[in-house]
PDB file of C-alpha atoms and ligand atoms in Angstrom:
ATOM      1  CA  UNK A 921      59.727 105.769 -37.564  1.00 76.00           C
ATOM      2  CA  UNK A 922      56.538 106.175 -35.545  1.00 92.00           C
ATOM      3  CA  UNK A 923      53.173 104.996 -36.817  1.00 93.00           C
ATOM      4  CA  UNK A 924      50.918 107.830 -37.959  1.00 96.00           C
ATOM      5  CA  UNK A 925      47.296 107.503 -36.959  1.00 97.00           C
ATOM      6  CA  UNK A 926      44.080 109.310 -37.804  1.00 98.00           C
ATOM      7  CA  UNK A 927      41.182 108.174 -35.624  1.00 98.00           C
ATOM      8  CA  UNK A 928      37.587 109.361 -35.888  1.00 98.00           C
ATOM      9  CA  UNK A 929      35.590 109.387 -32.669  1.00 98.00           C
ATOM     10  CA  UNK A 930      31.959 109.422 -33.730  1.00 98.00           C
ATOM     11  CA  UNK A 931      30.727 109.930 -30.144  1.00 98.00           C
ATOM     12  CA  UNK A 932      26.914 109.556 -29.812  1.00 98.00           C
ATOM     13  CA  UNK A 933      26.219 110.110 -33.513  1.00 98.00           C
ATOM     14  CA  UNK A 934      24.995 108.049 -36.478  1.00 98.00           C
ATOM     15  CA  UNK A 935      22.441 105.269 -36.762  1.00 98.00           C
ATOM     16  CA  UNK A 936      23.552 101.826 -37.899  1.00 98.00           C
ATOM     17  CA  UNK A 937      22.745 102.538 -41.548  1.00 98.00           C
ATOM     18  CA  UNK A 938      24.526 105.894 -41.363  1.00 98.00           C
ATOM     19  CA  UNK A 939      27.539 104.343 -39.650  1.00 98.00           C
ATOM     20  CA  UNK A 940      27.893 101.628 -42.292  1.00 98.00           C
ATOM     21  CA  UNK A 941      27.483 104.122 -45.102  1.00 98.00           C
ATOM     22  CA  UNK A 942      30.100 106.431 -43.581  1.00 98.00           C
ATOM     23  CA  UNK A 943      32.725 103.759 -43.001  1.00 97.00           C
ATOM     24  CA  UNK A 944      32.154 102.273 -46.453  1.00 96.00           C
ATOM     25  CA  UNK A 945      32.587 105.692 -48.045  1.00 96.00           C
ATOM     26  CA  UNK A 946      35.764 106.282 -46.032  1.00 96.00           C
ATOM     27  CA  UNK A 947      37.111 102.869 -47.075  1.00 94.00           C
ATOM     28  CA  UNK A 948      36.409 103.638 -50.730  1.00 92.00           C
ATOM     29  CA  UNK A 949      38.157 106.992 -50.594  1.00 91.00           C
ATOM     30  CA  UNK A 950      41.153 106.150 -48.452  1.00 88.00           C
ATOM     31  CA  UNK A 951      43.806 104.852 -50.779  1.00 67.00           C
ATOM     32  CA  UNK A 952      45.409 101.877 -49.026  1.00 66.00           C
ATOM     33  CA  UNK A 953      48.506 101.998 -51.237  1.00 61.00           C
ATOM     34  CA  UNK A 954      49.214 105.562 -50.203  1.00 69.00           C
ATOM     35  CA  UNK A 955      48.731 104.974 -46.498  1.00 75.00           C
ATOM     36  CA  UNK A 956      52.121 103.283 -45.948  1.00 76.00           C
ATOM     37  CA  UNK A 957      52.665 103.596 -42.195  1.00 79.00           C
ATOM     38  CA  UNK A 958      49.387 105.406 -41.445  1.00 92.00           C
ATOM     39  CA  UNK A 959      46.525 103.736 -39.597  1.00 96.00           C
ATOM     40  CA  UNK A 960      42.939 104.889 -40.048  1.00 97.00           C
ATOM     41  CA  UNK A 961      40.542 104.125 -37.207  1.00 98.00           C
ATOM     42  CA  UNK A 962      36.869 104.866 -36.587  1.00 98.00           C
ATOM     43  CA  UNK A 963      35.044 104.597 -33.262  1.00 98.00           C
ATOM     44  CA  UNK A 964      31.280 104.155 -33.598  1.00 98.00           C
ATOM     45  CA  UNK A 965      28.920 103.850 -30.672  1.00 98.00           C
ATOM     46  CA  UNK A 966      28.681 100.405 -29.002  1.00 97.00           C
ATOM     47  CA  UNK A 967      25.494  99.240 -30.714  1.00 98.00           C
ATOM     48  CA  UNK A 968      26.962  99.875 -34.152  1.00 98.00           C
ATOM     49  CA  UNK A 969      30.318  98.165 -33.598  1.00 98.00           C
ATOM     50  CA  UNK A 970      29.321  94.825 -35.115  1.00 98.00           C
ATOM     51  CA  UNK A 971      27.784  96.435 -38.183  1.00 98.00           C
ATOM     52  CA  UNK A 972      30.839  98.626 -38.755  1.00 98.00           C
ATOM     53  CA  UNK A 973      33.163  95.655 -38.233  1.00 98.00           C
ATOM     54  CA  UNK A 974      31.192  93.771 -40.911  1.00 97.00           C
ATOM     55  CA  UNK A 975      31.521  96.743 -43.254  1.00 96.00           C
ATOM     56  CA  UNK A 976      35.294  96.916 -42.758  1.00 95.00           C
ATOM     57  CA  UNK A 977      36.124  93.230 -43.273  1.00 92.00           C
ATOM     58  CA  UNK A 978      38.128  93.936 -46.443  1.00 89.00           C
ATOM     59  CA  UNK A 979      39.095  97.489 -45.558  1.00 92.00           C
ATOM     60  CA  UNK A 980      42.240  99.101 -44.146  1.00 93.00           C
ATOM     61  CA  UNK A 981      40.004 101.009 -41.731  1.00 96.00           C
ATOM     62  CA  UNK A 982      40.169  99.710 -38.155  1.00 97.00           C
ATOM     63  CA  UNK A 983      37.407  99.888 -35.566  1.00 98.00           C
ATOM     64  CA  UNK A 984      37.639 101.061 -31.952  1.00 98.00           C
ATOM     65  CA  UNK A 985      35.139 101.144 -29.108  1.00 98.00           C
ATOM     66  CA  UNK A 986      34.649 104.479 -27.337  1.00 98.00           C
ATOM     67  CA  UNK A 987      34.885 103.045 -23.823  1.00 98.00           C
ATOM     68  CA  UNK A 988      34.701  99.902 -21.709  1.00 98.00           C
ATOM     69  CA  UNK A 989      33.953  99.161 -18.058  1.00 98.00           C
ATOM     70  CA  UNK A 990      36.699  98.694 -15.481  1.00 97.00           C
ATOM     71  CA  UNK A 991      35.294  95.449 -14.075  1.00 97.00           C
ATOM     72  CA  UNK A 992      35.322  92.120 -15.878  1.00 96.00           C
ATOM     73  CA  UNK A 993      31.610  91.411 -15.461  1.00 97.00           C
ATOM     74  CA  UNK A 994      28.802  91.796 -12.953  1.00 97.00           C
ATOM     75  CA  UNK A 995      25.890  93.944 -11.883  1.00 98.00           C
ATOM     76  CA  UNK A 996      26.733  97.099 -13.840  1.00 97.00           C
ATOM     77  CA  UNK A 997      23.538  97.861 -15.698  1.00 97.00           C
ATOM     78  CA  UNK A 998      24.080  99.487 -19.059  1.00 96.00           C
ATOM     79  CA  UNK A 999      27.822  98.829 -19.171  1.00 97.00           C
ATOM     80  CA  UNK A1000      30.027  96.946 -21.634  1.00 98.00           C
ATOM     81  CA  UNK A1001      33.015  94.772 -20.712  1.00 98.00           C
ATOM     82  CA  UNK A1002      36.362  94.181 -22.356  1.00 98.00           C
ATOM     83  CA  UNK A1003      35.404  90.526 -22.851  1.00 98.00           C
ATOM     84  CA  UNK A1004      32.326  91.599 -24.838  1.00 98.00           C
ATOM     85  CA  UNK A1005      34.412  93.838 -27.069  1.00 98.00           C
ATOM     86  CA  UNK A1006      36.995  91.123 -27.719  1.00 98.00           C
ATOM     87  CA  UNK A1007      34.238  88.617 -28.407  1.00 98.00           C
ATOM     88  CA  UNK A1008      32.767  90.651 -31.283  1.00 98.00           C
ATOM     89  CA  UNK A1009      36.196  91.302 -32.785  1.00 98.00           C
ATOM     90  CA  UNK A1010      37.065  94.755 -31.470  1.00 98.00           C
ATOM     91  CA  UNK A1011      40.817  95.274 -31.065  1.00 98.00           C
ATOM     92  CA  UNK A1012      41.003  98.922 -29.964  1.00 98.00           C
ATOM     93  CA  UNK A1013      39.359 101.009 -27.272  1.00 98.00           C
ATOM     94  CA  UNK A1014      39.380 104.731 -26.474  1.00 98.00           C
ATOM     95  CA  UNK A1015      39.843 105.330 -22.734  1.00 98.00           C
ATOM     96  CA  UNK A1016      39.833 108.521 -20.703  1.00 97.00           C
ATOM     97  CA  UNK A1017      38.092 110.816 -23.152  1.00 98.00           C
ATOM     98  CA  UNK A1018      37.431 114.180 -21.505  1.00 95.00           C
ATOM     99  CA  UNK A1019      33.686 113.698 -21.955  1.00 96.00           C
ATOM    100  CA  UNK A1020      33.906 110.453 -19.923  1.00 97.00           C
ATOM    101  CA  UNK A1021      35.932 112.308 -17.306  1.00 96.00           C
ATOM    102  CA  UNK A1022      33.553 115.301 -17.194  1.00 94.00           C
ATOM    103  CA  UNK A1023      30.124 113.657 -17.495  1.00 96.00           C
ATOM    104  CA  UNK A1024      30.753 110.219 -15.991  1.00 96.00           C
ATOM    105  CA  UNK A1025      33.242 111.081 -13.275  1.00 96.00           C
ATOM    106  CA  UNK A1026      36.094 108.976 -14.632  1.00 97.00           C
ATOM    107  CA  UNK A1027      39.294 109.554 -12.663  1.00 97.00           C
ATOM    108  CA  UNK A1028      42.898 108.675 -13.431  1.00 97.00           C
ATOM    109  CA  UNK A1029      42.749 105.880 -10.845  1.00 96.00           C
ATOM    110  CA  UNK A1030      39.666 104.335 -12.468  1.00 97.00           C
ATOM    111  CA  UNK A1031      41.285 104.692 -15.880  1.00 98.00           C
ATOM    112  CA  UNK A1032      44.375 102.865 -14.623  1.00 98.00           C
ATOM    113  CA  UNK A1033      42.081  99.894 -13.878  1.00 98.00           C
ATOM    114  CA  UNK A1034      40.598 100.037 -17.355  1.00 98.00           C
ATOM    115  CA  UNK A1035      44.057 100.190 -18.905  1.00 98.00           C
ATOM    116  CA  UNK A1036      45.136  97.161 -16.860  1.00 97.00           C
ATOM    117  CA  UNK A1037      42.122  95.195 -18.066  1.00 97.00           C
ATOM    118  CA  UNK A1038      42.781  96.039 -21.709  1.00 98.00           C
ATOM    119  CA  UNK A1039      45.710  93.578 -21.803  1.00 97.00           C
ATOM    120  CA  UNK A1040      43.528  90.672 -20.746  1.00 97.00           C
ATOM    121  CA  UNK A1041      41.212  91.284 -23.692  1.00 98.00           C
ATOM    122  CA  UNK A1042      43.869  92.143 -26.271  1.00 97.00           C
ATOM    123  CA  UNK A1043      42.612  95.684 -26.688  1.00 98.00           C
ATOM    124  CA  UNK A1044      44.982  98.368 -27.870  1.00 98.00           C
ATOM    125  CA  UNK A1045      44.267 101.596 -25.986  1.00 98.00           C
ATOM    126  CA  UNK A1046      43.907 105.120 -27.312  1.00 98.00           C
ATOM    127  CA  UNK A1047      44.430 106.951 -24.032  1.00 98.00           C
ATOM    128  CA  UNK A1048      43.051 110.511 -23.892  1.00 98.00           C
ATOM    129  CA  UNK A1049      44.076 113.254 -21.511  1.00 98.00           C
ATOM    130  CA  UNK A1050      44.482 117.027 -21.510  1.00 97.00           C
ATOM    131  CA  UNK A1051      44.088 120.136 -19.437  1.00 95.00           C
ATOM    132  CA  UNK A1052      41.063 122.365 -18.863  1.00 92.00           C
ATOM    133  CA  UNK A1053      41.009 126.018 -19.869  1.00 90.00           C
ATOM    134  CA  UNK A1054      41.709 127.190 -16.293  1.00 90.00           C
ATOM    135  CA  UNK A1055      44.813 124.986 -16.173  1.00 91.00           C
ATOM    136  CA  UNK A1056      46.100 126.526 -19.374  1.00 90.00           C
ATOM    137  CA  UNK A1057      45.312 130.073 -18.177  1.00 88.00           C
ATOM    138  CA  UNK A1058      47.048 129.539 -14.854  1.00 90.00           C
ATOM    139  CA  UNK A1059      50.067 127.955 -16.497  1.00 91.00           C
ATOM    140  CA  UNK A1060      49.401 124.601 -14.819  1.00 93.00           C
ATOM    141  CA  UNK A1061      48.837 122.667 -18.031  1.00 95.00           C
ATOM    142  CA  UNK A1062      52.137 120.785 -17.977  1.00 96.00           C
ATOM    143  CA  UNK A1063      51.633 119.739 -14.350  1.00 95.00           C
ATOM    144  CA  UNK A1064      48.079 118.567 -15.025  1.00 96.00           C
ATOM    145  CA  UNK A1065      49.066 116.500 -18.046  1.00 97.00           C
ATOM    146  CA  UNK A1066      52.021 115.005 -16.200  1.00 97.00           C
ATOM    147  CA  UNK A1067      49.851 113.949 -13.297  1.00 97.00           C
ATOM    148  CA  UNK A1068      47.192 112.436 -15.607  1.00 97.00           C
ATOM    149  CA  UNK A1069      49.836 110.309 -17.296  1.00 97.00           C
ATOM    150  CA  UNK A1070      51.613 109.371 -14.079  1.00 97.00           C
ATOM    151  CA  UNK A1071      48.429 108.353 -12.291  1.00 97.00           C
ATOM    152  CA  UNK A1072      46.909 106.350 -15.109  1.00 97.00           C
ATOM    153  CA  UNK A1073      49.881 104.917 -17.015  1.00 98.00           C
ATOM    154  CA  UNK A1074      53.205 105.146 -15.205  1.00 98.00           C
ATOM    155  CA  UNK A1075      52.603 101.935 -13.249  1.00 97.00           C
ATOM    156  CA  UNK A1076      52.929 100.051 -16.555  1.00 98.00           C
ATOM    157  CA  UNK A1077      56.012  98.014 -17.356  1.00 97.00           C
ATOM    158  CA  UNK A1078      57.985  99.294 -20.333  1.00 97.00           C
ATOM    159  CA  UNK A1079      56.858  96.375 -22.496  1.00 97.00           C
ATOM    160  CA  UNK A1080      53.193  97.217 -21.828  1.00 97.00           C
ATOM    161  CA  UNK A1081      53.521 100.485 -23.742  1.00 97.00           C
ATOM    162  CA  UNK A1082      53.401  98.555 -27.026  1.00 94.00           C
ATOM    163  CA  UNK A1083      49.659  98.636 -26.455  1.00 95.00           C
ATOM    164  CA  UNK A1084      49.260 102.363 -25.867  1.00 98.00           C
ATOM    165  CA  UNK A1085      48.494 105.208 -28.253  1.00 98.00           C
ATOM    166  CA  UNK A1086      48.327 108.619 -26.569  1.00 98.00           C
ATOM    167  CA  UNK A1087      45.838 111.320 -27.516  1.00 98.00           C
ATOM    168  CA  UNK A1088      46.491 114.785 -26.103  1.00 98.00           C
ATOM    169  CA  UNK A1089      43.214 116.678 -26.151  1.00 96.00           C
ATOM    170  CA  UNK A1090      43.151 120.082 -24.448  1.00 94.00           C
ATOM    171  CA  UNK A1091      39.580 120.236 -23.163  1.00 91.00           C
ATOM    172  CA  UNK A1092      39.203 123.878 -24.192  1.00 87.00           C
ATOM    173  CA  UNK A1093      39.739 122.889 -27.826  1.00 85.00           C
ATOM    174  CA  UNK A1094      37.226 120.033 -28.028  1.00 81.00           C
ATOM    175  CA  UNK A1095      34.167 120.830 -30.116  1.00 76.00           C
ATOM    176  CA  UNK A1096      34.733 124.547 -29.579  1.00 78.00           C
ATOM    177  CA  UNK A1097      36.258 125.426 -32.908  1.00 75.00           C
ATOM    178  CA  UNK A1098      39.253 126.684 -30.951  1.00 77.00           C
ATOM    179  CA  UNK A1099      42.357 124.672 -31.776  1.00 83.00           C
ATOM    180  CA  UNK A1100      45.630 124.593 -29.943  1.00 86.00           C
ATOM    181  CA  UNK A1101      48.135 126.268 -32.210  1.00 92.00           C
ATOM    182  CA  UNK A1102      50.536 123.869 -33.931  1.00 94.00           C
ATOM    183  CA  UNK A1103      53.243 125.322 -31.652  1.00 94.00           C
ATOM    184  CA  UNK A1104      51.181 124.678 -28.504  1.00 94.00           C
ATOM    185  CA  UNK A1105      50.503 121.105 -29.646  1.00 96.00           C
ATOM    186  CA  UNK A1106      54.173 120.512 -30.459  1.00 97.00           C
ATOM    187  CA  UNK A1107      55.302 121.980 -27.143  1.00 96.00           C
ATOM    188  CA  UNK A1108      53.006 119.675 -25.172  1.00 97.00           C
ATOM    189  CA  UNK A1109      53.771 116.581 -27.278  1.00 98.00           C
ATOM    190  CA  UNK A1110      57.511 117.143 -26.815  1.00 98.00           C
ATOM    191  CA  UNK A1111      56.927 117.530 -23.068  1.00 98.00           C
ATOM    192  CA  UNK A1112      54.935 114.280 -22.978  1.00 98.00           C
ATOM    193  CA  UNK A1113      57.700 112.452 -24.816  1.00 98.00           C
ATOM    194  CA  UNK A1114      60.259 113.869 -22.379  1.00 98.00           C
ATOM    195  CA  UNK A1115      58.449 112.708 -19.244  1.00 98.00           C
ATOM    196  CA  UNK A1116      58.028 109.242 -20.764  1.00 98.00           C
ATOM    197  CA  UNK A1117      61.737 109.195 -21.621  1.00 97.00           C
ATOM    198  CA  UNK A1118      62.602 110.275 -18.055  1.00 97.00           C
ATOM    199  CA  UNK A1119      60.465 107.538 -16.546  1.00 97.00           C
ATOM    200  CA  UNK A1120      61.320 104.807 -19.067  1.00 98.00           C
ATOM    201  CA  UNK A1121      63.805 105.221 -21.929  1.00 97.00           C
ATOM    202  CA  UNK A1122      64.286 107.625 -24.826  1.00 96.00           C
ATOM    203  CA  UNK A1123      63.833 104.692 -27.151  1.00 96.00           C
ATOM    204  CA  UNK A1124      60.434 103.870 -25.706  1.00 97.00           C
ATOM    205  CA  UNK A1125      59.352 107.518 -25.772  1.00 97.00           C
ATOM    206  CA  UNK A1126      60.447 107.865 -29.393  1.00 97.00           C
ATOM    207  CA  UNK A1127      58.251 104.941 -30.405  1.00 96.00           C
ATOM    208  CA  UNK A1128      54.954 106.138 -28.883  1.00 97.00           C
ATOM    209  CA  UNK A1129      52.405 107.644 -31.262  1.00 98.00           C
ATOM    210  CA  UNK A1130      50.987 110.832 -29.747  1.00 98.00           C
ATOM    211  CA  UNK A1131      47.835 112.141 -31.428  1.00 98.00           C
ATOM    212  CA  UNK A1132      46.418 115.642 -31.088  1.00 97.00           C
ATOM    213  CA  UNK A1133      42.667 116.125 -30.674  1.00 96.00           C
ATOM    214  CA  UNK A1134      40.559 119.271 -30.516  1.00 93.00           C
ATOM    215  CA  UNK A1135      38.855 120.963 -33.466  1.00 91.00           C
ATOM    216  CA  UNK A1136      41.104 119.398 -36.112  1.00 94.00           C
ATOM    217  CA  UNK A1137      39.640 120.266 -39.529  1.00 95.00           C
ATOM    218  CA  UNK A1138      40.859 119.898 -43.121  1.00 96.00           C
ATOM    219  CA  UNK A1139      41.961 123.554 -42.975  1.00 95.00           C
ATOM    220  CA  UNK A1140      44.338 123.152 -40.029  1.00 95.00           C
ATOM    221  CA  UNK A1141      45.344 119.473 -40.205  1.00 96.00           C
ATOM    222  CA  UNK A1142      48.394 119.869 -42.446  1.00 96.00           C
ATOM    223  CA  UNK A1143      49.970 122.464 -40.179  1.00 96.00           C
ATOM    224  CA  UNK A1144      49.274 120.547 -36.965  1.00 96.00           C
ATOM    225  CA  UNK A1145      50.463 117.227 -38.415  1.00 96.00           C
ATOM    226  CA  UNK A1146      53.644 118.842 -39.730  1.00 96.00           C
ATOM    227  CA  UNK A1147      54.988 119.189 -36.190  1.00 97.00           C
ATOM    228  CA  UNK A1148      57.629 116.582 -35.402  1.00 97.00           C
ATOM    229  CA  UNK A1149      56.049 115.185 -32.230  1.00 98.00           C
ATOM    230  CA  UNK A1150      52.467 115.155 -33.534  1.00 98.00           C
ATOM    231  CA  UNK A1151      51.798 111.706 -34.980  1.00 98.00           C
ATOM    232  CA  UNK A1152      48.216 112.204 -36.092  1.00 97.00           C
ATOM    233  CA  UNK A1153      44.850 113.165 -34.720  1.00 98.00           C
ATOM    234  CA  UNK A1154      41.795 112.080 -32.790  1.00 98.00           C
ATOM    235  CA  UNK A1155      38.998 113.734 -34.710  1.00 98.00           C
ATOM    236  CA  UNK A1156      35.476 114.443 -33.439  1.00 97.00           C
ATOM    237  CA  UNK A1157      33.141 116.663 -35.458  1.00 96.00           C
ATOM    238  CA  UNK A1158      35.076 116.472 -38.717  1.00 97.00           C
ATOM    239  CA  UNK A1159      35.091 112.665 -38.557  1.00 98.00           C
ATOM    240  CA  UNK A1160      31.329 112.617 -39.193  1.00 98.00           C
ATOM    241  CA  UNK A1161      31.731 113.871 -42.727  1.00 97.00           C
ATOM    242  CA  UNK A1162      33.438 111.620 -45.245  1.00 97.00           C
ATOM    243  CA  UNK A1163      35.140 114.344 -47.270  1.00 96.00           C
ATOM    244  CA  UNK A1164      36.430 116.177 -44.201  1.00 97.00           C
ATOM    245  CA  UNK A1165      37.717 112.995 -42.579  1.00 97.00           C
ATOM    246  CA  UNK A1166      39.419 111.749 -45.741  1.00 95.00           C
ATOM    247  CA  UNK A1167      40.975 115.187 -46.257  1.00 95.00           C
ATOM    248  CA  UNK A1168      42.397 114.965 -42.723  1.00 96.00           C
ATOM    249  CA  UNK A1169      43.732 111.450 -43.432  1.00 95.00           C
ATOM    250  CA  UNK A1170      45.334 112.779 -46.592  1.00 93.00           C
ATOM    251  CA  UNK A1171      46.852 115.667 -44.630  1.00 93.00           C
ATOM    252  CA  UNK A1172      49.105 113.211 -42.902  1.00 89.00           C
TER     253      UNK A1172
HETATM  254  O1  LIG B1855      37.526 112.638 -29.652  1.00 67.03           O
HETATM  255  C1  LIG B1855      37.654 113.668 -30.314  1.00 67.03           C
HETATM  256  C2  LIG B1855      37.828 114.945 -29.684  1.00 67.03           C
HETATM  257  O2  LIG B1855      36.960 115.102 -28.614  1.00 67.03           O
HETATM  258  C3  LIG B1855      37.864 116.115 -30.621  1.00 67.03           C
HETATM  259  O3  LIG B1855      36.580 116.517 -30.979  1.00 67.03           O
HETATM  260  P1  LIG B1855      36.410 117.754 -32.036  1.00 67.03           P
HETATM  261  O4  LIG B1855      37.282 117.389 -33.210  1.00 67.03           O
HETATM  262  O5  LIG B1855      34.970 117.771 -32.354  1.00 67.03           O
HETATM  263  O6  LIG B1855      36.906 118.956 -31.332  1.00 67.03           O
END
């Protein structure tokens, strides 16, 4: 059985005090006994990682960084390395978010370097990818997703996939209020699993958690999560509100 995951990407939101209050409220409301094989993850901004880690010491909630640099160290003003994340106790990192791709020019090739570095610093990766609206309209969405995965991840050895969580996020559904239908999400997740099975093995493909991201809310989470190849969600806007986020966790 695959691990279910609900991850909240807080993006550039919340002060330190707000971040601690939010994660503490989530921890209080998420019932650890009921979670069974579900992981709950939050990703605050870099400067609040230590504070949120402190607040989650006795909690089931895990903490991810939103990004890391592709080089180990050096003259990269304003950047954060994998070593720095490991050093403060971070064990997960989001890579390839569409906002990093769109606003910071991150390419699949650059992301492959980041993924490679994640192993050195014991960072589990939530790898994001997904097509733009034009790709979906022109019917190219499967091709685009396949090439994103091939270019950034298909150089990995089979055993390296133990470290990878996938997050399919159609760009047209992020922060827009427009969600992929549960059928569209299922169709793409099944396709993703198939191309992984073709490249590696069915067994490996069956074990990978594939999250859906893009305007997941309490009102649509149950239906999206009910699809067989959807193993949870990467949540943006709704992760900033404790009741909404906990309702989405409970939807799983
Ligand atoms: O990382 C999360 C995704 O970008 C989804 O964001 P959203 O739930 O606000 O659409």
